[in-house]
Amino acid sequence: MFLVSHSIICLHLSRHLLCSSSATTVDYDSNAVIINGERKIIFAGAIHYPRSTPEMWPELFQKAKEGGIDAIETYIFWDRHEPVRRQYDFSGNQDIVKFFKLAQEAGLHVILRIGPYVCAEWSYGGFPMWLHNIPGIELRTDNEIYKNEMQIFTTKIVDVCKEAKLFAPQGGPIILAQIENEYGNVMGPYGDAGRRYVNWCAQMAVGQNVGVPWIMCQQSNAPQPMINTCNGFYCDQFKPNNPKSPKMWTENWSGWFKLWGGRDPYRTAEDLAFSVARFIQNGGVLNSYYMYHGGTNFGRTAGGPYITTSYDYNAPLDEYGNLNQPKWGHLKQLHAAIKLGERILTNGTVTSKNFWGGVDQTTFTNQGTGERFCFLSNANMEEANVDLGQDGKYSLPAWSVTILQDCNKEIHNTAKVNTQTSIMVKKLHEEDKPVQLSWTWAPEPMKGVLQGKGRFRAAELLEQKETTVDTTDYLWYMTSVNLNETTLKKWTNVTLRVGTRGHTLHAYVNKKEIGTQFSKQANGQQSVKGDDYSFLFEKPVTLTSGTNTISLLSATVGLANYGQYYDKKPVGIAEGPVQLVANGKPFMDLTSSQWSYKIGLSGEAKRYKDPNSPHATKFTASDNIPTGRAMTWYKTTFSSPSGTEPVVVDLLGMGKGHAWVNGESLGRFWPTQIADAKGCPDTCDYRGSYNGDKCATNCGNPSQRWYHIPRSYLNKDGQNTLILFEEVGGNPTNVSFQIVAVETICGNAYEGSTLELSCEGGRTISDIQFASYGDPEGTCGAFMKGSFYATRSAAVVEKACVGKQSCGILVSDETFGLKKRSDIANRLAVQAEFQRHIGEEQALKITNSEDRFNARRQGRGAYRGRSRGTSSQFYNNKATVECFKCHKFGHFQYECPSWDKEANYAELGGEEEEMLLMSFVDMNHA
């Protein structure tokens, strides 16, 4: 045990653990994580602090806790905390002490993954670039220089946590710590040096005296006392290398990351739940979702290369922190079901029975009390029927696990989703009006670089990341060529040939742009093979007698973050070649010429991104803002969207570049990268093993069109500045700001469950568009009544839910007055619509849901069961409607001229309490 008594007194030495009277003991065996003597199964979720903001953290933690999460897991990002050697930064969204304390206040434990290599689709795997540039260093191997730097940083993080009393023995939330990360996946090429490095990592970690267990993920040869753990889509067959170690899953990939030019990954709630239940069935003790909230790759942190700014990951909480339903709710119910058997699962004996291929029963029994807890799993693609004798007969859906309390009562099945599906929309807030933004602009200053003037010289082509120390995406390479008339006449049809390691190249000859090329083309066609992002640029050039200036701008799109020796992969025009080619043959090799260099853009150096920069006057107004112009800065002001919902900026029409709001980076944008039109199925079959391409969505659309603006980035006075750097040419005139909100929800719950419907952002359920209890057919947006149904289905749901932000409906024959049919299990299907929360200052005051329900039953207006319109503007004592919003099976529009509108008032009680009722006639379906 890592702390044996709450009354232990520990020495106050810098390298020793400090203890407190609120100390927590953390221990383990093969069947449990043991916290203060209580045997636990732990559900954890990854939330990375730099991918959100401190203002978002409390709500993220609250939602995780409500979703049945016990612990928050995060990497520690070395490049964020030590951007310059021995200069540390723990401010803003890098304040790990605040992050961990807020998690503890929410009732959550913490899993500290120091690494310090993190992978995480984070640029350069989280390593600071100064580390790479130390002479003689070799990363992630038995290299004394690297090990010394790694130990100094690891000790720094441990000391920061100890000083804040964050480890469990100090009364803090940290119950586990991790050293290194997925090294076993790439260790082979490092040979004996790699094996010595793993042993050193373990010894160094234990020497930190943190008082909690250490883990190593994907490290089958992890030395004791390290606990080796599993990462992947499925880990039910994983076994730790020590029979005394608990079976831990540090990364259950809840979805997948997205690339520029890629489709949106989608992992079903059914399959994710199946993977968790199978893991617990097979002795799993800790399951951590990677990610639980993915968030945003702000700044230049996205790695890959070619990882998008959005790191949504199809996680249970979406990029903005909204509940991703049904995934969040389905997992919440799974966690609750497993927790019912926690005491038996962590103390009982285990027996297993195989009925036939892929169909298994696992029984956990408490020998003292006789209590039982069972899992029935069906890993096949077809339904299976199992007879458990006196414990009953069970129909197991394909690719599912049924959990049986007392081994005779079904309390969860992973394929039966009994929670809502939320349809999120990006739209103008109801209280806001469309605004045409007014833009100013400034060209990127390029006079000097187009003349070949740099800041330093070298007689070679330098590697980009080493040269820039990763302070910018951009590096200028410049040289000149002197030609006489004789040479020009001899060589015709001249082409400039440039070999580059990626990721973008802009070429200028004699101050004129001759072309731009990417490792991946903007039409979605991928030229990249494997992880090789090099390409050959060839464009015709016109040369003149005398001096010809060649200016090449190389741009990166995130640095490699994974693989053996990934840190050594060159980027930029390193090694070239750069040649002039005539008649198909090189006639001049410029690779070893004298090259001038300039790091970054002039606009970066002059801080054009900062609205308070003294160079802000460089932006000029114009009646016709230039569009389609490369290397251009744009600036506009906008008002903060109303409400509390997350805010995004729609950059459709822009090309490629970077965006800032009030000086805060939103990250890279590239909406011209279009996902392949193929590869998105009409329906998604949850059955069968998942991979990142299965069930993909968003085919044929920009990989990322909308970019998250955290509300904490917006000014309190409501006036804000958006600045865009456009690299390849775009049109900012259609840029707009929107909110992300739930517009429609659907529920499809089985008999015996409780269907919970809820909405975020203070919105209320305004309309039940469909409700049927029986055997409904179809899917969300296209539900239909089945062969039998309860006639009062809609009335029951309306009475329970309309006018409320959330409601719960017991799905049973008694609730809906339907007689039981023995041949089929009844279900409830519901589709509901939301409207914004109505405050006291507005005319629409619906304080009595019963009155509202009665008004609806009168069949009047917007509260009629099948109506598809809701007013988005109300005025006190005026029958005025400014705009209407229509919804039909997921398609949205904001002007509906074919709908006849009539406003009526109905008294609800009280002089000032009025309800505006709308009567709609759809002229297309009259």
Short mmCIF file of C-alpha atoms in Angstrom, two decimals, residues 389-638:
data_model
loop_
_atom_site.label_atom_id
_atom_site.label_comp_id
_atom_site.label_asym_id
_atom_site.label_seq_id
_atom_site.Cartn_x
_atom_site.Cartn_y
_atom_site.Cartn_z
CA GLY A 389 -32.65 -22.02 -16.81
CA GLN A 390 -34.17 -20.65 -13.62
CA ASP A 391 -32.47 -17.28 -14.31
CA GLY A 392 -34.56 -16.83 -17.44
CA LYS A 393 -34.29 -16.67 -21.19
CA TYR A 394 -32.56 -13.77 -22.90
CA SER A 395 -32.38 -12.46 -26.43
CA LEU A 396 -28.97 -10.92 -27.03
CA PRO A 397 -28.75 -8.39 -29.86
CA ALA A 398 -25.75 -8.80 -32.14
CA TRP A 399 -22.48 -7.29 -30.94
CA SER A 400 -23.77 -6.53 -27.48
CA VAL A 401 -23.38 -7.25 -23.78
CA THR A 402 -26.30 -7.70 -21.42
CA ILE A 403 -25.68 -6.95 -17.74
CA LEU A 404 -27.79 -8.96 -15.30
CA GLN A 405 -28.21 -7.93 -11.69
CA ASP A 406 -28.49 -11.05 -9.51
CA CYS A 407 -27.91 -12.84 -12.82
CA ASN A 408 -31.63 -12.78 -13.51
CA LYS A 409 -32.58 -9.14 -14.10
CA GLU A 410 -31.47 -7.24 -17.18
CA ILE A 411 -30.34 -3.76 -16.18
CA HIS A 412 -28.45 -2.79 -19.33
CA ASN A 413 -27.76 -3.93 -22.84
CA THR A 414 -25.08 -2.10 -24.81
CA ALA A 415 -27.04 -2.28 -28.09
CA LYS A 416 -30.25 -0.88 -26.59
CA VAL A 417 -29.88 2.88 -26.49
CA ASN A 418 -32.39 4.34 -24.03
CA THR A 419 -31.23 7.92 -24.13
CA GLN A 420 -31.86 10.94 -26.31
CA THR A 421 -30.18 11.81 -29.58
CA SER A 422 -29.45 15.52 -29.88
CA ILE A 423 -29.34 17.27 -33.24
CA MET A 424 -26.99 20.22 -32.88
CA VAL A 425 -27.21 23.21 -35.21
CA LYS A 426 -25.04 26.24 -35.80
CA LYS A 427 -27.23 29.27 -36.23
CA LEU A 428 -27.80 32.91 -35.48
CA HIS A 429 -29.09 33.42 -31.94
CA GLU A 430 -32.79 34.29 -31.84
CA GLU A 431 -32.12 37.65 -30.23
CA ASP A 432 -29.52 38.64 -32.84
CA LYS A 433 -29.97 39.94 -36.37
CA PRO A 434 -27.81 39.17 -39.41
CA VAL A 435 -25.04 41.72 -39.77
CA GLN A 436 -22.91 42.54 -42.78
CA LEU A 437 -19.39 42.83 -41.42
CA SER A 438 -17.22 45.77 -42.36
CA TRP A 439 -13.65 44.77 -43.23
CA THR A 440 -10.28 46.44 -43.39
CA TRP A 441 -7.20 44.79 -44.85
CA ALA A 442 -3.43 44.90 -45.08
CA PRO A 443 -1.04 43.10 -47.43
CA GLU A 444 1.63 40.93 -45.88
CA PRO A 445 4.81 43.05 -46.21
CA MET A 446 6.97 41.13 -48.70
CA LYS A 447 9.12 43.73 -50.42
CA GLY A 448 12.32 42.63 -48.71
CA VAL A 449 11.90 38.89 -49.13
CA LEU A 450 10.94 39.21 -52.79
CA GLN A 451 14.21 41.08 -53.25
CA GLY A 452 16.02 38.22 -51.52
CA LYS A 453 16.79 40.12 -48.33
CA GLY A 454 16.94 37.90 -45.27
CA ARG A 455 18.24 38.04 -41.69
CA PHE A 456 21.01 35.45 -42.00
CA ARG A 457 22.74 33.29 -44.61
CA ALA A 458 23.93 29.73 -45.09
CA ALA A 459 25.45 27.83 -48.00
CA GLU A 460 22.93 25.05 -47.58
CA LEU A 461 19.21 24.39 -47.34
CA LEU A 462 18.36 24.38 -43.65
CA GLU A 463 15.84 22.12 -41.90
CA GLN A 464 12.83 24.23 -41.05
CA LYS A 465 11.85 23.26 -37.51
CA GLU A 466 15.43 23.50 -36.28
CA THR A 467 15.83 26.92 -37.88
CA THR A 468 12.57 28.44 -36.64
CA VAL A 469 12.67 26.60 -33.29
CA ASP A 470 8.98 26.06 -34.11
CA THR A 471 8.09 29.68 -33.31
CA THR A 472 6.17 30.02 -36.58
CA ASP A 473 4.77 27.97 -39.45
CA TYR A 474 6.78 29.98 -41.97
CA LEU A 475 10.38 30.12 -43.22
CA TRP A 476 11.63 32.07 -46.23
CA TYR A 477 14.43 30.54 -48.36
CA MET A 478 15.97 33.06 -50.84
CA THR A 479 18.75 32.93 -53.39
CA SER A 480 19.70 34.55 -56.67
CA VAL A 481 20.94 33.38 -60.06
CA ASN A 482 22.99 35.45 -62.50
CA LEU A 483 22.46 34.60 -66.16
CA ASN A 484 23.78 36.11 -69.37
CA GLU A 485 22.15 36.29 -72.78
CA THR A 486 24.11 33.32 -74.06
CA THR A 487 22.85 31.07 -71.27
CA LEU A 488 19.27 32.27 -71.72
CA LYS A 489 19.34 31.46 -75.42
CA LYS A 490 20.85 28.02 -74.76
CA TRP A 491 18.27 26.96 -72.17
CA THR A 492 14.62 27.28 -73.12
CA ASN A 493 11.39 26.13 -71.45
CA VAL A 494 12.96 26.59 -68.02
CA THR A 495 11.29 25.03 -64.97
CA LEU A 496 11.99 25.60 -61.28
CA ARG A 497 12.20 22.27 -59.47
CA VAL A 498 12.03 22.20 -55.67
CA GLY A 499 12.08 19.10 -53.51
CA THR A 500 10.50 19.76 -50.15
CA ARG A 501 9.60 17.69 -47.09
CA GLY A 502 6.37 19.66 -46.76
CA HIS A 503 3.92 20.83 -46.00
CA THR A 504 3.26 23.91 -48.18
CA LEU A 505 5.39 25.77 -50.71
CA HIS A 506 4.82 29.23 -52.22
CA ALA A 507 7.32 30.10 -54.95
CA TYR A 508 8.23 33.55 -56.31
CA VAL A 509 10.69 34.37 -59.06
CA ASN A 510 11.62 37.96 -59.74
CA LYS A 511 8.87 39.17 -57.39
CA LYS A 512 6.14 37.24 -59.19
CA GLU A 513 4.32 34.24 -57.72
CA ILE A 514 4.74 31.20 -59.93
CA GLY A 515 2.76 28.68 -57.88
CA THR A 516 1.67 27.11 -54.62
CA GLN A 517 1.58 23.44 -53.72
CA PHE A 518 0.61 21.35 -50.68
CA SER A 519 1.50 17.89 -49.45
CA LYS A 520 -2.24 17.32 -49.63
CA GLN A 521 -4.18 18.99 -52.38
CA ALA A 522 -7.12 21.21 -51.49
CA ASN A 523 -9.53 19.17 -53.63
CA GLY A 524 -9.30 16.31 -51.18
CA GLN A 525 -6.96 14.22 -53.32
CA GLN A 526 -4.19 13.00 -51.07
CA SER A 527 -0.70 12.87 -52.53
CA VAL A 528 0.80 11.70 -49.24
CA LYS A 529 1.96 8.10 -48.96
CA GLY A 530 2.08 6.86 -45.38
CA ASP A 531 3.74 9.47 -43.23
CA ASP A 532 5.93 10.88 -46.02
CA TYR A 533 4.78 14.46 -46.65
CA SER A 534 7.52 15.30 -49.16
CA PHE A 535 6.65 16.40 -52.68
CA LEU A 536 8.26 17.79 -55.81
CA PHE A 537 7.28 21.28 -56.95
CA GLU A 538 7.81 22.03 -60.66
CA LYS A 539 6.62 25.22 -62.35
CA PRO A 540 7.75 27.06 -65.49
CA VAL A 541 9.65 30.30 -64.90
CA THR A 542 10.65 33.29 -66.94
CA LEU A 543 14.25 34.32 -66.35
CA THR A 544 16.01 37.49 -67.46
CA SER A 545 19.54 38.51 -68.23
CA GLY A 546 21.30 39.56 -65.04
CA THR A 547 20.23 38.77 -61.49
CA ASN A 548 17.15 36.58 -60.95
CA THR A 549 15.78 36.34 -57.41
CA ILE A 550 14.13 33.16 -56.19
CA SER A 551 12.07 33.44 -52.98
CA LEU A 552 10.52 30.30 -51.53
CA LEU A 553 8.13 30.37 -48.58
CA SER A 554 7.81 27.02 -46.81
CA ALA A 555 4.91 26.53 -44.40
CA THR A 556 4.23 23.70 -41.98
CA VAL A 557 0.80 22.39 -40.94
CA GLY A 558 1.72 20.82 -37.61
CA LEU A 559 4.71 18.62 -36.90
CA ALA A 560 4.88 14.83 -36.71
CA ASN A 561 3.91 13.45 -33.30
CA TYR A 562 4.21 9.67 -33.55
CA GLY A 563 6.47 6.86 -34.71
CA GLN A 564 10.02 5.68 -34.16
CA TYR A 565 12.47 8.54 -34.61
CA TYR A 566 9.58 10.80 -35.61
CA ASP A 567 11.49 13.69 -34.04
CA LYS A 568 14.15 13.41 -36.74
CA LYS A 569 11.77 13.71 -39.69
CA PRO A 570 12.81 16.81 -41.63
CA VAL A 571 10.37 19.48 -42.77
CA GLY A 572 10.81 22.36 -45.16
CA ILE A 573 13.17 22.44 -48.12
CA ALA A 574 15.92 20.71 -46.18
CA GLU A 575 18.38 19.04 -48.59
CA GLY A 576 16.25 20.05 -51.59
CA PRO A 577 17.09 19.69 -54.34
CA VAL A 578 16.45 23.13 -55.83
CA GLN A 579 17.24 23.11 -59.54
CA LEU A 580 16.63 24.97 -62.75
CA VAL A 581 15.58 22.52 -65.43
CA ALA A 582 15.54 23.05 -69.18
CA ASN A 583 14.39 20.61 -71.80
CA GLY A 584 13.81 18.06 -69.05
CA LYS A 585 17.38 18.20 -67.69
CA PRO A 586 18.80 20.15 -64.74
CA PHE A 587 21.22 22.80 -65.95
CA MET A 588 21.80 24.56 -62.64
CA ASP A 589 21.72 23.05 -59.13
CA LEU A 590 21.07 25.69 -56.47
CA THR A 591 20.96 23.30 -53.52
CA SER A 592 24.36 24.36 -52.17
CA SER A 593 24.12 27.99 -53.23
CA GLN A 594 24.24 30.86 -50.79
CA TRP A 595 20.78 31.10 -49.25
CA SER A 596 19.27 33.93 -47.25
CA TYR A 597 16.69 33.18 -44.57
CA LYS A 598 13.89 35.00 -42.82
CA ILE A 599 11.96 33.34 -40.01
CA GLY A 600 8.23 34.01 -39.99
CA LEU A 601 6.05 36.64 -41.60
CA SER A 602 6.51 40.37 -41.22
CA GLY A 603 2.89 40.59 -40.09
CA GLU A 604 3.69 38.14 -37.30
CA ALA A 605 6.67 40.20 -36.17
CA LYS A 606 4.56 43.37 -36.23
CA ARG A 607 1.80 41.58 -34.31
CA TYR A 608 -0.95 42.25 -36.84
CA LYS A 609 -2.95 39.64 -34.90
CA ASP A 610 -3.18 42.02 -31.93
CA PRO A 611 -5.87 44.72 -32.30
CA ASN A 612 -3.83 46.88 -29.90
CA SER A 613 -0.62 46.59 -31.88
CA PRO A 614 0.95 49.94 -32.88
CA HIS A 615 0.95 48.56 -36.44
CA ALA A 616 -2.86 48.29 -36.45
CA THR A 617 -2.92 51.43 -38.59
CA LYS A 618 -1.54 49.37 -41.47
CA PHE A 619 -5.07 48.07 -42.06
CA THR A 620 -7.03 50.20 -44.52
CA ALA A 621 -10.70 50.40 -45.41
CA SER A 622 -11.91 49.88 -48.94
CA ASP A 623 -15.28 49.97 -50.68
CA ASN A 624 -14.29 46.78 -52.47
CA ILE A 625 -12.29 44.63 -50.13
CA PRO A 626 -9.77 42.58 -52.16
CA THR A 627 -10.67 38.91 -52.35
CA GLY A 628 -8.82 35.91 -53.72
CA ARG A 629 -5.59 37.64 -52.77
CA ALA A 630 -2.83 35.56 -51.19
CA MET A 631 -0.73 36.78 -48.26
CA THR A 632 -3.38 39.16 -46.96
CA TRP A 633 -4.51 40.20 -43.48
CA TYR A 634 -8.17 41.00 -42.83
CA LYS A 635 -9.74 42.67 -39.80
CA THR A 636 -13.31 43.28 -38.69
CA THR A 637 -15.27 44.00 -35.52
CA PHE A 638 -18.32 42.15 -34.30
#
